[in-house]
């Protein structure tokens, strides 16, 4: 069974047909799904879904886009959510210098605060990094953010960066973009990542893999990411599923 380590079934895109989406995931061999928060309401919704469905887990956190609206009260609220059952990580947190929807200094401060919060609760973190590779590396080194593990979600950095992150205690998660025709650099990195450090995800509803590119993504399609990487690494899909699911359970402390 596969583990979609980064989904957003907490997004309103799925409110209408959550049950159907979960059935399709099951049929596609996806046994577990981590729904990742990006603000307080979506974090609460991820917890709610985890309570309703045995296959689902939750991460809670504030996305860099929303860093600008974070106050002390936000952290108090996050702390409450971190104590809920089936919360397996703090995320998604990080830096987004592509859209720059919050001032960069505020993004960095909120990223650091949430790293420390995760460490207090001995939880791994799920990192969003868009066009901010240098500052992400600097901050995770300075804050010793890998102490309880973590994930570079939808990895988009270089092989050099991947190596440093793995050394710091992080796993590397790959999503739909690795299946895109123009993604040679990412495919070369996928080939090099040791199996023990590899995770799979959809980041749904965004970034659907081939052959669904451009459509709404959903957890069932993590099977396409898995097939593509198994082919790339010239290995059995079953074996890739077994290893990456076991990795996810280690990161999220589910066994
Ligand atoms: Ni995401």
PDB file of C-alpha atoms and ligand atoms in Angstrom:
ATOM      1  CA  UNK A   1       0.000   0.000   0.000  1.00  0.00           C
ATOM      2  CA  UNK A   2       1.132   3.548  -0.778  1.00  0.00           C
ATOM      3  CA  UNK A   3       1.316   6.518   1.621  1.00  0.00           C
ATOM      4  CA  UNK A   4       0.436   9.981   0.276  1.00  0.00           C
ATOM      5  CA  UNK A   5       2.574  12.032   2.667  1.00  0.00           C
ATOM      6  CA  UNK A   6       1.303  15.446   1.554  1.00  0.00           C
ATOM      7  CA  UNK A   7      -2.317  15.944   0.561  1.00  0.00           C
ATOM      8  CA  UNK A   8      -4.843  18.700   1.144  1.00  0.00           C
ATOM      9  CA  UNK A   9      -8.161  16.878   1.465  1.00  0.00           C
ATOM     10  CA  UNK A  10      -8.768  19.672   3.974  1.00  0.00           C
ATOM     11  CA  UNK A  11      -9.022  22.028   0.958  1.00  0.00           C
ATOM     12  CA  UNK A  12     -12.522  23.108  -0.027  1.00  0.00           C
ATOM     13  CA  UNK A  13     -11.929  21.546  -3.463  1.00  0.00           C
ATOM     14  CA  UNK A  14     -12.721  18.214  -1.749  1.00  0.00           C
ATOM     15  CA  UNK A  15     -15.584  19.149   0.585  1.00  0.00           C
ATOM     16  CA  UNK A  16     -18.255  17.867  -1.788  1.00  0.00           C
ATOM     17  CA  UNK A  17     -16.878  14.441  -2.598  1.00  0.00           C
ATOM     18  CA  UNK A  18     -14.450  13.510   0.135  1.00  0.00           C
ATOM     19  CA  UNK A  19     -15.870   9.989   0.488  1.00  0.00           C
ATOM     20  CA  UNK A  20     -15.542   9.262  -3.237  1.00  0.00           C
ATOM     21  CA  UNK A  21     -11.986  10.555  -3.285  1.00  0.00           C
ATOM     22  CA  UNK A  22     -11.097   8.287  -0.361  1.00  0.00           C
ATOM     23  CA  UNK A  23     -12.658   5.265  -2.071  1.00  0.00           C
ATOM     24  CA  UNK A  24     -10.673   5.969  -5.249  1.00  0.00           C
ATOM     25  CA  UNK A  25      -7.496   6.267  -3.165  1.00  0.00           C
ATOM     26  CA  UNK A  26      -8.186   2.895  -1.547  1.00  0.00           C
ATOM     27  CA  UNK A  27      -8.836   1.338  -4.979  1.00  0.00           C
ATOM     28  CA  UNK A  28      -5.539   2.749  -6.258  1.00  0.00           C
ATOM     29  CA  UNK A  29      -3.666   1.119  -3.380  1.00  0.00           C
ATOM     30  CA  UNK A  30      -3.235   4.227  -1.243  1.00  0.00           C
ATOM     31  CA  UNK A  31      -3.598   3.046   2.335  1.00  0.00           C
ATOM     32  CA  UNK A  32      -2.625   6.193   4.232  1.00  0.00           C
ATOM     33  CA  UNK A  33      -2.900   9.933   3.632  1.00  0.00           C
ATOM     34  CA  UNK A  34      -1.403  12.828   5.602  1.00  0.00           C
ATOM     35  CA  UNK A  35      -3.481  15.975   5.159  1.00  0.00           C
ATOM     36  CA  UNK A  36      -1.369  19.042   5.685  1.00  0.00           C
ATOM     37  CA  UNK A  37      -2.582  22.308   7.172  1.00  0.00           C
ATOM     38  CA  UNK A  38      -1.629  25.711   5.769  1.00  0.00           C
ATOM     39  CA  UNK A  39      -3.518  28.004   8.179  1.00  0.00           C
ATOM     40  CA  UNK A  40      -5.584  27.482  11.333  1.00  0.00           C
ATOM     41  CA  UNK A  41      -8.906  26.533   9.665  1.00  0.00           C
ATOM     42  CA  UNK A  42      -7.237  24.030   7.311  1.00  0.00           C
ATOM     43  CA  UNK A  43      -5.249  22.565  10.217  1.00  0.00           C
ATOM     44  CA  UNK A  44      -8.470  22.079  12.195  1.00  0.00           C
ATOM     45  CA  UNK A  45     -10.129  20.509   9.167  1.00  0.00           C
ATOM     46  CA  UNK A  46      -7.181  18.106   8.707  1.00  0.00           C
ATOM     47  CA  UNK A  47      -7.665  16.945  12.316  1.00  0.00           C
ATOM     48  CA  UNK A  48     -11.416  16.590  11.785  1.00  0.00           C
ATOM     49  CA  UNK A  49     -10.839  14.378   8.724  1.00  0.00           C
ATOM     50  CA  UNK A  50      -8.285  12.287  10.632  1.00  0.00           C
ATOM     51  CA  UNK A  51     -10.859  11.673  13.351  1.00  0.00           C
ATOM     52  CA  UNK A  52     -13.440  10.542  10.782  1.00  0.00           C
ATOM     53  CA  UNK A  53     -11.273   8.271   8.617  1.00  0.00           C
ATOM     54  CA  UNK A  54      -8.797   5.684   9.857  1.00  0.00           C
ATOM     55  CA  UNK A  55      -6.559   6.093   6.762  1.00  0.00           C
ATOM     56  CA  UNK A  56      -5.999   9.811   7.399  1.00  0.00           C
ATOM     57  CA  UNK A  57      -3.489  11.700   9.542  1.00  0.00           C
ATOM     58  CA  UNK A  58      -3.004  15.440  10.062  1.00  0.00           C
ATOM     59  CA  UNK A  59      -0.254  18.041  10.095  1.00  0.00           C
ATOM     60  CA  UNK A  60      -0.866  21.503  11.515  1.00  0.00           C
ATOM     61  CA  UNK A  61       0.971  24.679  10.638  1.00  0.00           C
ATOM     62  CA  UNK A  62       1.000  28.067   8.937  1.00  0.00           C
ATOM     63  CA  UNK A  63       2.155  28.326   5.318  1.00  0.00           C
ATOM     64  CA  UNK A  64       4.644  31.131   4.515  1.00  0.00           C
ATOM     65  CA  UNK A  65       1.920  32.833   2.431  1.00  0.00           C
ATOM     66  CA  UNK A  66       0.048  33.473   5.687  1.00  0.00           C
ATOM     67  CA  UNK A  67       3.053  34.377   7.835  1.00  0.00           C
ATOM     68  CA  UNK A  68       1.992  38.030   7.715  1.00  0.00           C
ATOM     69  CA  UNK A  69      -1.161  37.337   9.744  1.00  0.00           C
ATOM     70  CA  UNK A  70       0.541  35.298  12.503  1.00  0.00           C
ATOM     71  CA  UNK A  71       0.333  36.656  16.071  1.00  0.00           C
ATOM     72  CA  UNK A  72       1.093  35.200  19.512  1.00  0.00           C
ATOM     73  CA  UNK A  73      -2.477  33.957  19.577  1.00  0.00           C
ATOM     74  CA  UNK A  74      -1.789  31.878  16.467  1.00  0.00           C
ATOM     75  CA  UNK A  75       0.967  29.970  18.257  1.00  0.00           C
ATOM     76  CA  UNK A  76      -1.284  29.364  21.284  1.00  0.00           C
ATOM     77  CA  UNK A  77      -3.899  27.927  18.971  1.00  0.00           C
ATOM     78  CA  UNK A  78      -1.337  25.778  17.137  1.00  0.00           C
ATOM     79  CA  UNK A  79      -0.178  24.372  20.467  1.00  0.00           C
ATOM     80  CA  UNK A  80      -3.712  23.288  21.269  1.00  0.00           C
ATOM     81  CA  UNK A  81      -4.008  21.568  17.894  1.00  0.00           C
ATOM     82  CA  UNK A  82      -0.657  19.817  18.314  1.00  0.00           C
ATOM     83  CA  UNK A  83      -2.103  17.919  21.261  1.00  0.00           C
ATOM     84  CA  UNK A  84      -4.910  16.387  19.216  1.00  0.00           C
ATOM     85  CA  UNK A  85      -4.687  12.695  18.297  1.00  0.00           C
ATOM     86  CA  UNK A  86      -3.347  11.730  14.848  1.00  0.00           C
ATOM     87  CA  UNK A  87      -1.359  14.965  14.456  1.00  0.00           C
ATOM     88  CA  UNK A  88       1.876  13.585  13.019  1.00  0.00           C
ATOM     89  CA  UNK A  89       3.818  16.705  11.994  1.00  0.00           C
ATOM     90  CA  UNK A  90       4.062  20.480  11.979  1.00  0.00           C
ATOM     91  CA  UNK A  91       3.428  21.757   8.467  1.00  0.00           C
ATOM     92  CA  UNK A  92       3.420  23.020   6.045  1.00  0.00           C
ATOM     93  CA  UNK A  93       5.945  25.627   7.057  1.00  0.00           C
ATOM     94  CA  UNK A  94       8.807  27.271   5.212  1.00  0.00           C
ATOM     95  CA  UNK A  95       9.583  30.030   2.751  1.00  0.00           C
ATOM     96  CA  UNK A  96       8.017  31.060  -0.544  1.00  0.00           C
ATOM     97  CA  UNK A  97      10.058  33.659  -2.425  1.00  0.00           C
ATOM     98  CA  UNK A  98       8.254  32.912  -5.681  1.00  0.00           C
ATOM     99  CA  UNK A  99       4.936  34.474  -4.743  1.00  0.00           C
ATOM    100  CA  UNK A 100       6.239  36.543  -1.816  1.00  0.00           C
ATOM    101  CA  UNK A 101       2.789  36.906  -0.261  1.00  0.00           C
ATOM    102  CA  UNK A 102       4.310  37.748   3.135  1.00  0.00           C
ATOM    103  CA  UNK A 103       7.404  39.894   3.801  1.00  0.00           C
ATOM    104  CA  UNK A 104      10.483  37.655   3.755  1.00  0.00           C
ATOM    105  CA  UNK A 105      11.670  38.583   7.259  1.00  0.00           C
ATOM    106  CA  UNK A 106       8.237  37.681   8.631  1.00  0.00           C
ATOM    107  CA  UNK A 107       8.260  34.380   6.692  1.00  0.00           C
ATOM    108  CA  UNK A 108      11.634  33.533   8.235  1.00  0.00           C
ATOM    109  CA  UNK A 109      10.556  34.437  11.780  1.00  0.00           C
ATOM    110  CA  UNK A 110       7.369  32.360  11.542  1.00  0.00           C
ATOM    111  CA  UNK A 111       9.306  29.442  10.032  1.00  0.00           C
ATOM    112  CA  UNK A 112      11.799  29.525  12.928  1.00  0.00           C
ATOM    113  CA  UNK A 113       9.057  29.777  15.564  1.00  0.00           C
ATOM    114  CA  UNK A 114       7.224  26.776  14.144  1.00  0.00           C
ATOM    115  CA  UNK A 115      10.424  24.733  13.975  1.00  0.00           C
ATOM    116  CA  UNK A 116      10.908  25.365  17.689  1.00  0.00           C
ATOM    117  CA  UNK A 117       7.270  24.499  18.374  1.00  0.00           C
ATOM    118  CA  UNK A 118       7.717  21.174  16.552  1.00  0.00           C
ATOM    119  CA  UNK A 119      10.818  20.426  18.591  1.00  0.00           C
ATOM    120  CA  UNK A 120       8.961  21.156  21.812  1.00  0.00           C
ATOM    121  CA  UNK A 121       6.392  18.536  20.826  1.00  0.00           C
ATOM    122  CA  UNK A 122       9.062  16.198  19.407  1.00  0.00           C
ATOM    123  CA  UNK A 123       7.390  16.197  15.988  1.00  0.00           C
ATOM    124  CA  UNK A 124       8.827  16.196  12.470  1.00  0.00           C
ATOM    125  CA  UNK A 125       8.221  19.176  10.169  1.00  0.00           C
ATOM    126  CA  UNK A 126       6.988  19.377   6.580  1.00  0.00           C
ATOM    127  CA  UNK A 127       8.842  22.076   4.665  1.00  0.00           C
ATOM    128  CA  UNK A 128       7.542  24.163   1.775  1.00  0.00           C
ATOM    129  CA  UNK A 129      10.450  25.666  -0.185  1.00  0.00           C
ATOM    130  CA  UNK A 130       9.795  27.728  -3.292  1.00  0.00           C
ATOM    131  CA  UNK A 131      12.766  29.618  -4.730  1.00  0.00           C
ATOM    132  CA  UNK A 132      14.233  29.913  -1.223  1.00  0.00           C
ATOM    133  CA  UNK A 133      16.776  27.074  -1.134  1.00  0.00           C
ATOM    134  CA  UNK A 134      19.629  29.069   0.423  1.00  0.00           C
ATOM    135  CA  UNK A 135      17.626  30.517   3.314  1.00  0.00           C
ATOM    136  CA  UNK A 136      15.851  27.206   3.953  1.00  0.00           C
ATOM    137  CA  UNK A 137      19.224  25.478   4.353  1.00  0.00           C
ATOM    138  CA  UNK A 138      20.596  28.213   6.579  1.00  0.00           C
ATOM    139  CA  UNK A 139      17.563  28.175   8.863  1.00  0.00           C
ATOM    140  CA  UNK A 140      17.254  24.385   9.208  1.00  0.00           C
ATOM    141  CA  UNK A 141      20.973  24.241  10.079  1.00  0.00           C
ATOM    142  CA  UNK A 142      20.801  27.080  12.605  1.00  0.00           C
ATOM    143  CA  UNK A 143      17.633  25.805  14.256  1.00  0.00           C
ATOM    144  CA  UNK A 144      18.763  22.144  14.151  1.00  0.00           C
ATOM    145  CA  UNK A 145      15.386  21.514  12.597  1.00  0.00           C
ATOM    146  CA  UNK A 146      16.083  17.887  11.744  1.00  0.00           C
ATOM    147  CA  UNK A 147      16.323  16.765  15.357  1.00  0.00           C
ATOM    148  CA  UNK A 148      12.962  14.969  15.149  1.00  0.00           C
ATOM    149  CA  UNK A 149      13.135  14.452  11.411  1.00  0.00           C
ATOM    150  CA  UNK A 150      11.209  16.113   8.665  1.00  0.00           C
ATOM    151  CA  UNK A 151      10.316  16.268   5.018  1.00  0.00           C
ATOM    152  CA  UNK A 152      11.363  18.498   2.147  1.00  0.00           C
ATOM    153  CA  UNK A 153       7.972  18.381   0.462  1.00  0.00           C
ATOM    154  CA  UNK A 154       7.685  18.488  -3.340  1.00  0.00           C
ATOM    155  CA  UNK A 155      11.456  18.775  -3.489  1.00  0.00           C
ATOM    156  CA  UNK A 156      12.721  21.253  -6.082  1.00  0.00           C
ATOM    157  CA  UNK A 157      16.334  21.859  -5.044  1.00  0.00           C
ATOM    158  CA  UNK A 158      19.612  20.532  -6.383  1.00  0.00           C
ATOM    159  CA  UNK A 159      21.255  17.184  -5.670  1.00  0.00           C
ATOM    160  CA  UNK A 160      23.763  19.062  -3.494  1.00  0.00           C
ATOM    161  CA  UNK A 161      20.916  20.457  -1.425  1.00  0.00           C
ATOM    162  CA  UNK A 162      19.244  17.041  -1.156  1.00  0.00           C
ATOM    163  CA  UNK A 163      22.476  15.577   0.216  1.00  0.00           C
ATOM    164  CA  UNK A 164      22.778  18.280   2.900  1.00  0.00           C
ATOM    165  CA  UNK A 165      19.111  17.871   3.897  1.00  0.00           C
ATOM    166  CA  UNK A 166      19.443  14.099   4.247  1.00  0.00           C
ATOM    167  CA  UNK A 167      22.504  14.589   6.405  1.00  0.00           C
ATOM    168  CA  UNK A 168      20.516  16.973   8.613  1.00  0.00           C
ATOM    169  CA  UNK A 169      17.865  14.295   9.226  1.00  0.00           C
ATOM    170  CA  UNK A 170      15.338  15.041   6.493  1.00  0.00           C
ATOM    171  CA  UNK A 171      13.532  12.835   4.014  1.00  0.00           C
ATOM    172  CA  UNK A 172      12.951  13.961   0.430  1.00  0.00           C
ATOM    173  CA  UNK A 173       9.409  13.814  -0.913  1.00  0.00           C
ATOM    174  CA  UNK A 174       8.577  13.778  -4.610  1.00  0.00           C
ATOM    175  CA  UNK A 175       5.274  14.771  -6.184  1.00  0.00           C
ATOM    176  CA  UNK A 176       3.720  15.030  -9.657  1.00  0.00           C
ATOM    177  CA  UNK A 177       6.371  17.312 -11.204  1.00  0.00           C
ATOM    178  CA  UNK A 178       8.882  14.424 -11.339  1.00  0.00           C
ATOM    179  CA  UNK A 179       6.640  12.825 -13.997  1.00  0.00           C
ATOM    180  CA  UNK A 180       6.621  15.912 -16.246  1.00  0.00           C
ATOM    181  CA  UNK A 181       8.408  15.628 -19.579  1.00  0.00           C
ATOM    182  CA  UNK A 182      10.653  18.654 -18.966  1.00  0.00           C
ATOM    183  CA  UNK A 183      11.723  17.490 -15.484  1.00  0.00           C
ATOM    184  CA  UNK A 184      15.041  15.877 -16.376  1.00  0.00           C
ATOM    185  CA  UNK A 185      16.966  17.488 -13.531  1.00  0.00           C
ATOM    186  CA  UNK A 186      14.423  16.333 -10.967  1.00  0.00           C
ATOM    187  CA  UNK A 187      14.391  12.846 -12.495  1.00  0.00           C
ATOM    188  CA  UNK A 188      18.170  12.636 -12.180  1.00  0.00           C
ATOM    189  CA  UNK A 189      17.859  13.582  -8.504  1.00  0.00           C
ATOM    190  CA  UNK A 190      15.089  11.006  -8.000  1.00  0.00           C
ATOM    191  CA  UNK A 191      17.412   8.385  -9.418  1.00  0.00           C
ATOM    192  CA  UNK A 192      20.133   9.288  -6.921  1.00  0.00           C
ATOM    193  CA  UNK A 193      18.070   9.605  -3.731  1.00  0.00           C
ATOM    194  CA  UNK A 194      18.711   6.516  -1.590  1.00  0.00           C
ATOM    195  CA  UNK A 195      15.477   4.541  -1.146  1.00  0.00           C
ATOM    196  CA  UNK A 196      15.549   4.943   2.633  1.00  0.00           C
ATOM    197  CA  UNK A 197      15.208   8.728   2.249  1.00  0.00           C
ATOM    198  CA  UNK A 198      12.428   8.770  -0.326  1.00  0.00           C
ATOM    199  CA  UNK A 199       8.770   9.653   0.219  1.00  0.00           C
ATOM    200  CA  UNK A 200       5.861  10.027  -2.208  1.00  0.00           C
ATOM    201  CA  UNK A 201       3.086  12.613  -2.231  1.00  0.00           C
ATOM    202  CA  UNK A 202       0.475  14.314  -4.395  1.00  0.00           C
ATOM    203  CA  UNK A 203       0.181  17.840  -2.916  1.00  0.00           C
ATOM    204  CA  UNK A 204      -3.392  17.523  -4.191  1.00  0.00           C
ATOM    205  CA  UNK A 205      -5.472  19.377  -5.383  1.00  0.00           C
ATOM    206  CA  UNK A 206      -2.394  20.881  -7.092  1.00  0.00           C
ATOM    207  CA  UNK A 207       0.311  19.439  -9.358  1.00  0.00           C
ATOM    208  CA  UNK A 208      -1.397  16.366 -10.820  1.00  0.00           C
ATOM    209  CA  UNK A 209       1.141  13.912 -12.282  1.00  0.00           C
ATOM    210  CA  UNK A 210       1.143  12.703 -15.866  1.00  0.00           C
ATOM    211  CA  UNK A 211      -1.194  11.568 -17.432  1.00  0.00           C
ATOM    212  CA  UNK A 212      -3.492  13.845 -15.404  1.00  0.00           C
ATOM    213  CA  UNK A 213      -1.368  16.987 -15.636  1.00  0.00           C
ATOM    214  CA  UNK A 214      -3.548  20.122 -15.505  1.00  0.00           C
ATOM    215  CA  UNK A 215      -6.491  18.286 -13.913  1.00  0.00           C
ATOM    216  CA  UNK A 216      -7.438  18.386 -10.242  1.00  0.00           C
ATOM    217  CA  UNK A 217      -5.074  16.111  -8.345  1.00  0.00           C
ATOM    218  CA  UNK A 218      -6.158  13.577  -5.684  1.00  0.00           C
ATOM    219  CA  UNK A 219      -4.459  10.959  -3.474  1.00  0.00           C
ATOM    220  CA  UNK A 220      -5.220   8.071  -5.891  1.00  0.00           C
ATOM    221  CA  UNK A 221      -2.747   9.652  -8.322  1.00  0.00           C
ATOM    222  CA  UNK A 222       0.200   9.099  -5.982  1.00  0.00           C
ATOM    223  CA  UNK A 223       0.165   5.694  -7.701  1.00  0.00           C
ATOM    224  CA  UNK A 224       1.264   7.449 -10.928  1.00  0.00           C
ATOM    225  CA  UNK A 225       4.178   9.101  -9.125  1.00  0.00           C
ATOM    226  CA  UNK A 226       5.110   5.697  -7.665  1.00  0.00           C
ATOM    227  CA  UNK A 227       4.928   3.923 -11.041  1.00  0.00           C
ATOM    228  CA  UNK A 228       7.062   6.584 -12.668  1.00  0.00           C
ATOM    229  CA  UNK A 229       9.780   6.420  -9.992  1.00  0.00           C
ATOM    230  CA  UNK A 230       9.741   2.600  -9.913  1.00  0.00           C
ATOM    231  CA  UNK A 231      10.362   2.610 -13.697  1.00  0.00           C
ATOM    232  CA  UNK A 232      13.055   5.238 -13.311  1.00  0.00           C
ATOM    233  CA  UNK A 233      14.821   3.236 -10.608  1.00  0.00           C
ATOM    234  CA  UNK A 234      14.200   0.016 -12.513  1.00  0.00           C
ATOM    235  CA  UNK A 235      12.533  -1.699  -9.591  1.00  0.00           C
ATOM    236  CA  UNK A 236       9.240  -3.394  -8.746  1.00  0.00           C
ATOM    237  CA  UNK A 237       6.404  -1.018  -7.891  1.00  0.00           C
ATOM    238  CA  UNK A 238       5.523  -3.266  -4.937  1.00  0.00           C
ATOM    239  CA  UNK A 239       8.995  -2.899  -3.495  1.00  0.00           C
ATOM    240  CA  UNK A 240       9.010   0.896  -3.922  1.00  0.00           C
ATOM    241  CA  UNK A 241       5.592   1.083  -2.240  1.00  0.00           C
ATOM    242  CA  UNK A 242       6.761  -1.073   0.656  1.00  0.00           C
ATOM    243  CA  UNK A 243       9.902   0.995   1.293  1.00  0.00           C
ATOM    244  CA  UNK A 244       8.392   4.470   0.884  1.00  0.00           C
ATOM    245  CA  UNK A 245       5.397   3.587   3.088  1.00  0.00           C
ATOM    246  CA  UNK A 246       7.730   2.237   5.737  1.00  0.00           C
ATOM    247  CA  UNK A 247       9.763   5.482   5.501  1.00  0.00           C
ATOM    248  CA  UNK A 248       6.593   7.554   5.981  1.00  0.00           C
ATOM    249  CA  UNK A 249       5.658   5.536   9.064  1.00  0.00           C
ATOM    250  CA  UNK A 250       9.124   6.101  10.491  1.00  0.00           C
ATOM    251  CA  UNK A 251       9.007   9.870   9.857  1.00  0.00           C
ATOM    252  CA  UNK A 252       5.483  10.223  11.258  1.00  0.00           C
ATOM    253  CA  UNK A 253       6.241   7.812  14.143  1.00  0.00           C
ATOM    254  CA  UNK A 254       3.385   5.492  13.319  1.00  0.00           C
ATOM    255  CA  UNK A 255       5.229   2.311  14.296  1.00  0.00           C
TER     256      UNK A 255
HETATM  257 NI1  LIG B   1       1.049  21.586   0.067  1.00  0.00          NI
END
